[in-house]
Amino acid sequence: MTILPLSATDRLKQAERGALLSIGTYIFLSAAKLFVGKLFNSEALFADGWNNFTDVISSILVFVGLRLSQKPSDENHPYGHWKFETIASLATSFIMFFIGIEVVRNAFQAFLNPVTEAPSLISSVVGFFSGIVMIGVYFYNKNLAARIQSLGLKATAKDNLSDAMTSFLTALAVLFASLGLHWLDNIMAFVVGLLIVRTAYEVFSESAFQLTDGFDQTELDKYIPVILRHPEVKDIREIKARRYGSNIYIDLTVCMDEALTVFKSHQVTEFIEKELYNEFAISFIDIHVEPYPYE
């Protein structure tokens, strides 16, 4: 029995589970890190708390974007509202950038004006526990993203893994700082701030690329063998693709024998649409047929 891919709307609804899990987890972890980091004198843990706070905002915006993306098409949006998901990611990048700069600035000031009191080992325990939790969230979102073929949730899972590694490094830095290497705590806070800025740049680049209808050529090349496996298709004259949120739209022009009937050529295009849907979950395909040979 063949299991067909989920519809675009069903994928969005399932992706919401990952977004909600991330929101709840990040709220808990950011609150714990900000409180413990401030109370027990750890700049690194406090900075990591701000890092998780940006993830709270990011996850909320992604969730809102997923909800808005499910609105049906209307007179002013004939292609639907799928791009709200990408717009939410773009907005997140600006928020992350400003918070990252603020974390870097605070860490630099703390480095210039160091405190003599070493951070408590409690801060290290909180950081390590946070890393364990984020590893669990990462595997959940990673498996869900693979099952529903959601690029947005896949990116979220990568962010979860990055946060887990940052938490482990923070815990290690605080541990050494508590043993006398006070400067290491401030250095780690500075590194966390730079990581937030770098992530903001990556999110901005990917979102801007999609909003300007950019598409990875290597991914586009994967569709060509599926199209050419039909002997009636003599040539691919043009193939273009763009993203609307996590959905892919393809504009395809194929050349078929001029002697084929309209019914037969149309039948072939339906086979191509079905195969691209089954193998790549592409729901939106516009195929134009031209006679072969063409002038």
Coordinates of C-alpha atoms in Angstrom, one line a residue:
M1 CA 0.0 0.0 0.0
T2 CA 1.4 3.4 -1.1
I3 CA 1.2 6.2 1.5
L4 CA 0.8 9.5 -0.3
P5 CA 2.4 12.6 1.1
L6 CA 0.4 14.9 3.3
S7 CA -1.3 17.9 1.8
A8 CA 0.4 21.3 2.2
T9 CA -2.2 22.3 4.9
D10 CA -1.8 19.1 6.8
R11 CA 2.0 19.5 6.8
L12 CA 1.6 23.0 8.3
K13 CA -0.7 21.7 11.0
Q14 CA 1.8 19.0 12.0
A15 CA 4.7 21.5 11.9
E16 CA 2.8 23.5 14.5
R17 CA 3.5 20.8 17.0
G18 CA 7.3 21.3 16.7
A19 CA 6.8 25.1 17.0
L20 CA 4.7 24.8 20.1
L21 CA 7.2 22.4 21.7
S22 CA 10.0 24.8 21.0
I23 CA 8.1 27.7 22.4
G24 CA 7.4 26.0 25.7
T25 CA 10.9 24.6 26.0
Y26 CA 12.6 27.9 25.2
I27 CA 10.4 29.9 27.6
F28 CA 11.4 27.6 30.5
L29 CA 15.1 27.4 29.6
S30 CA 15.5 31.1 28.9
A31 CA 13.8 32.1 32.2
A32 CA 16.0 29.6 34.1
K33 CA 19.2 30.8 32.5
L34 CA 18.5 34.5 32.9
F35 CA 17.6 34.0 36.5
V36 CA 20.4 31.7 37.5
G37 CA 23.0 33.5 35.4
K38 CA 22.2 36.8 37.1
L39 CA 21.8 35.4 40.6
F40 CA 25.0 33.3 40.5
N41 CA 27.2 35.7 38.6
S42 CA 27.6 33.9 35.2
E43 CA 27.8 36.2 32.2
A44 CA 28.0 33.1 29.9
L45 CA 24.8 31.5 31.2
F46 CA 23.1 34.9 31.2
A47 CA 24.1 35.4 27.5
D48 CA 22.9 31.9 26.7
G49 CA 19.6 32.9 28.3
W50 CA 19.2 35.8 25.9
N51 CA 20.1 33.4 23.1
N52 CA 17.1 31.2 24.1
F53 CA 15.0 34.3 24.5
T54 CA 15.5 35.0 20.8
D55 CA 14.5 31.5 20.1
V56 CA 11.2 32.1 22.0
I57 CA 10.5 35.1 19.7
S58 CA 11.5 33.1 16.7
S59 CA 9.3 30.1 17.5
I60 CA 6.3 32.3 18.2
L61 CA 6.7 34.2 14.9
V62 CA 7.1 30.8 13.1
F63 CA 4.0 29.5 14.8
V64 CA 2.0 32.7 13.8
G65 CA 3.4 32.4 10.3
L66 CA 2.3 28.8 10.1
R67 CA -1.2 29.8 11.2
L68 CA -1.4 32.7 8.7
S69 CA -0.1 30.5 5.9
Q70 CA -3.1 28.2 6.2
K71 CA -5.5 31.0 5.2
P72 CA -7.2 30.1 1.9
S73 CA -6.5 32.0 -1.2
D74 CA -8.7 35.1 -1.9
E75 CA -9.1 37.8 -4.5
N76 CA -6.0 39.6 -3.4
H77 CA -3.9 36.5 -2.8
P78 CA -4.7 34.0 -5.6
Y79 CA -1.6 31.9 -4.7
G80 CA -2.6 31.7 -1.1
H81 CA -0.8 33.1 2.0
W82 CA 2.1 30.6 2.2
K83 CA 4.8 33.3 2.3
F84 CA 3.8 34.4 5.7
E85 CA 5.9 31.6 7.1
T86 CA 9.0 33.1 5.3
I87 CA 8.1 36.6 6.3
A88 CA 8.0 35.5 10.0
S89 CA 11.5 34.1 9.6
L90 CA 12.7 37.4 8.1
A91 CA 11.3 39.4 11.0
T92 CA 12.9 37.0 13.5
S93 CA 16.4 37.6 11.9
F94 CA 16.2 41.3 12.7
I95 CA 15.2 40.7 16.4
M96 CA 18.0 38.1 16.7
F97 CA 20.5 40.5 15.3
F98 CA 19.8 43.3 17.7
I99 CA 19.7 41.0 20.7
G100 CA 23.0 39.4 19.6
I101 CA 24.7 42.8 19.3
E102 CA 23.4 43.7 22.8
V103 CA 24.8 40.4 24.2
V104 CA 28.2 41.1 22.6
R105 CA 28.3 44.7 24.0
N106 CA 27.5 43.5 27.5
A107 CA 30.1 40.7 27.4
F108 CA 32.7 43.2 26.2
Q109 CA 31.9 45.6 29.0
A110 CA 32.0 42.7 31.5
F111 CA 35.4 41.7 30.1
L112 CA 36.8 45.2 30.6
N113 CA 35.3 45.4 34.1
P114 CA 35.6 41.9 35.5
V115 CA 34.2 40.8 38.8
T116 CA 36.3 38.9 41.3
E117 CA 33.5 36.5 42.4
A118 CA 33.6 33.2 40.5
P119 CA 30.3 31.9 39.0
S120 CA 28.6 29.1 40.9
L121 CA 28.7 25.5 39.8
I122 CA 24.8 25.7 39.8
S123 CA 25.2 27.7 36.5
S124 CA 27.1 24.9 35.0
V125 CA 24.5 22.3 36.0
V126 CA 21.7 24.5 34.5
G127 CA 23.7 24.8 31.2
F128 CA 24.3 21.0 31.0
F129 CA 20.7 20.2 31.8
S130 CA 19.6 22.7 29.1
G131 CA 21.8 20.9 26.6
I132 CA 20.2 17.6 27.4
V133 CA 16.7 19.0 27.0
M134 CA 17.5 20.6 23.6
I135 CA 19.0 17.4 22.3
G136 CA 15.6 15.8 22.9
V137 CA 13.7 18.6 21.2
Y138 CA 16.2 18.4 18.3
F139 CA 15.5 14.7 17.6
Y140 CA 11.7 15.3 17.9
N141 CA 11.7 18.1 15.4
K142 CA 14.2 16.4 13.1
N143 CA 12.1 13.3 12.9
L144 CA 8.8 15.3 12.5
A145 CA 10.4 17.4 9.7
A146 CA 11.5 14.4 7.8
R147 CA 8.1 12.8 8.1
I148 CA 6.1 15.8 6.9
Q149 CA 8.9 17.2 4.6
S150 CA 8.9 20.6 6.2
L151 CA 11.9 22.7 5.4
G152 CA 10.9 25.3 8.0
L153 CA 10.8 22.7 10.8
K154 CA 14.1 21.2 9.5
A155 CA 15.7 24.6 10.0
T156 CA 14.2 24.8 13.5
A157 CA 15.7 21.4 14.3
K158 CA 19.1 22.6 13.2
D159 CA 18.7 25.6 15.5
N160 CA 17.8 23.3 18.3
L161 CA 21.0 21.3 17.8
S162 CA 23.0 24.5 17.7
D163 CA 21.4 25.6 21.0
A164 CA 22.2 22.3 22.6
M165 CA 25.9 22.5 21.6
T166 CA 26.0 26.2 22.9
S167 CA 24.5 25.1 26.2
F168 CA 27.1 22.3 26.6
L169 CA 29.9 24.8 25.8
T170 CA 28.5 27.3 28.3
A171 CA 28.3 24.7 31.0
L172 CA 32.0 23.8 30.3
A173 CA 33.1 27.4 30.3
V174 CA 31.3 28.1 33.6
L175 CA 32.8 25.0 35.1
F176 CA 36.4 26.2 34.4
A177 CA 35.5 29.7 35.5
S178 CA 34.3 28.4 38.8
L179 CA 37.7 26.8 39.2
G180 CA 39.5 30.1 38.9
L181 CA 39.5 31.0 35.2
H182 CA 37.1 33.9 35.6
W183 CA 37.9 35.4 32.1
L184 CA 36.6 32.2 30.4
D185 CA 33.0 33.0 31.5
N186 CA 33.1 36.4 29.8
I187 CA 34.8 35.0 26.7
M188 CA 32.0 32.4 26.3
A189 CA 29.4 35.1 26.7
F190 CA 31.1 37.0 23.9
V191 CA 31.1 33.9 21.7
V192 CA 27.4 33.2 22.4
G193 CA 26.6 36.8 21.3
L194 CA 28.5 36.3 18.0
L195 CA 26.7 33.0 17.5
I196 CA 23.3 34.8 17.8
V197 CA 24.5 37.4 15.2
R198 CA 25.7 34.7 12.8
T199 CA 22.4 32.8 13.1
A200 CA 20.5 36.0 12.5
Y201 CA 22.5 36.5 9.3
E202 CA 21.9 32.9 8.1
V203 CA 18.1 33.2 8.8
F204 CA 18.0 36.6 7.0
S205 CA 19.9 35.2 3.9
E206 CA 17.7 32.2 3.5
S207 CA 14.5 34.2 4.0
A208 CA 15.5 36.9 1.6
F209 CA 16.6 34.3 -0.9
Q210 CA 13.2 32.6 -0.8
L211 CA 11.2 35.9 -0.9
T212 CA 13.1 37.0 -4.0
D213 CA 12.1 33.6 -5.7
G214 CA 15.6 32.2 -5.4
F215 CA 15.9 28.4 -5.8
D216 CA 18.8 25.9 -5.4
Q217 CA 19.8 24.6 -8.8
T218 CA 21.0 21.3 -7.4
E219 CA 17.6 20.7 -6.0
L220 CA 16.0 21.6 -9.3
D221 CA 18.2 19.1 -11.1
K222 CA 16.7 16.2 -9.0
Y223 CA 13.3 16.7 -10.8
I224 CA 14.7 16.3 -14.3
P225 CA 15.2 12.5 -14.3
V226 CA 11.6 12.0 -13.1
I227 CA 10.3 14.1 -16.0
L228 CA 12.5 12.5 -18.7
R229 CA 11.7 8.9 -17.7
H230 CA 8.6 9.3 -19.9
P231 CA 9.5 8.5 -23.5
E232 CA 6.9 10.9 -24.8
V233 CA 8.9 13.8 -23.4
K234 CA 11.6 14.5 -26.0
D235 CA 13.1 17.6 -24.3
I236 CA 12.7 20.0 -21.4
R237 CA 12.6 23.4 -22.8
E238 CA 12.3 25.3 -19.5
I239 CA 12.0 24.4 -15.8
K240 CA 11.7 26.9 -13.0
A241 CA 10.8 26.6 -9.4
R242 CA 10.1 28.9 -6.4
R243 CA 9.1 28.5 -2.8
Y244 CA 5.9 29.7 -1.1
G245 CA 6.7 28.9 2.5
S246 CA 7.5 25.2 2.7
N247 CA 5.7 24.6 -0.6
I248 CA 7.4 24.3 -4.0
Y249 CA 5.9 25.7 -7.2
I250 CA 7.2 24.4 -10.5
D251 CA 6.7 26.0 -14.0
L252 CA 7.6 23.4 -16.6
T253 CA 7.7 23.4 -20.4
V254 CA 8.2 20.1 -22.1
C255 CA 8.4 19.1 -25.7
M256 CA 6.4 16.1 -27.1
D257 CA 6.0 14.6 -30.5
E258 CA 3.7 16.8 -32.6
A259 CA 1.7 13.8 -33.7
L260 CA 0.5 13.1 -30.1
T261 CA -3.1 13.8 -29.4
V262 CA -4.1 16.5 -26.9
F263 CA -5.5 13.7 -24.7
K264 CA -2.3 11.7 -24.7
S265 CA 0.0 14.6 -24.0
H266 CA -2.3 15.8 -21.2
Q267 CA -2.2 12.3 -19.8
V268 CA 1.6 12.3 -19.7
T269 CA 1.6 15.6 -17.9
E270 CA -0.8 14.2 -15.2
F271 CA 1.6 11.2 -14.7
I272 CA 4.5 13.7 -14.3
E273 CA 2.6 15.7 -11.7
K274 CA 1.6 12.6 -9.8
E275 CA 5.2 11.3 -9.7
L276 CA 6.7 14.7 -8.6
Y277 CA 4.1 14.8 -5.9
N278 CA 4.8 11.2 -4.7
E279 CA 8.6 11.6 -4.7
F280 CA 9.1 15.2 -3.7
A281 CA 5.7 16.3 -2.2
I282 CA 5.3 19.0 -4.9
S283 CA 1.7 19.9 -5.0
F284 CA 1.8 22.9 -7.3
I285 CA 2.9 22.3 -10.9
D286 CA 2.1 24.2 -14.0
I287 CA 3.1 22.2 -17.2
H288 CA 3.0 23.6 -20.7
V289 CA 3.4 21.3 -23.7
E290 CA 5.1 22.4 -27.0
P291 CA 5.5 20.3 -30.2
Y292 CA 8.7 18.5 -31.0
P293 CA 10.7 19.3 -33.0
Y294 CA 10.3 22.9 -32.4
E295 CA 11.7 25.9 -34.3

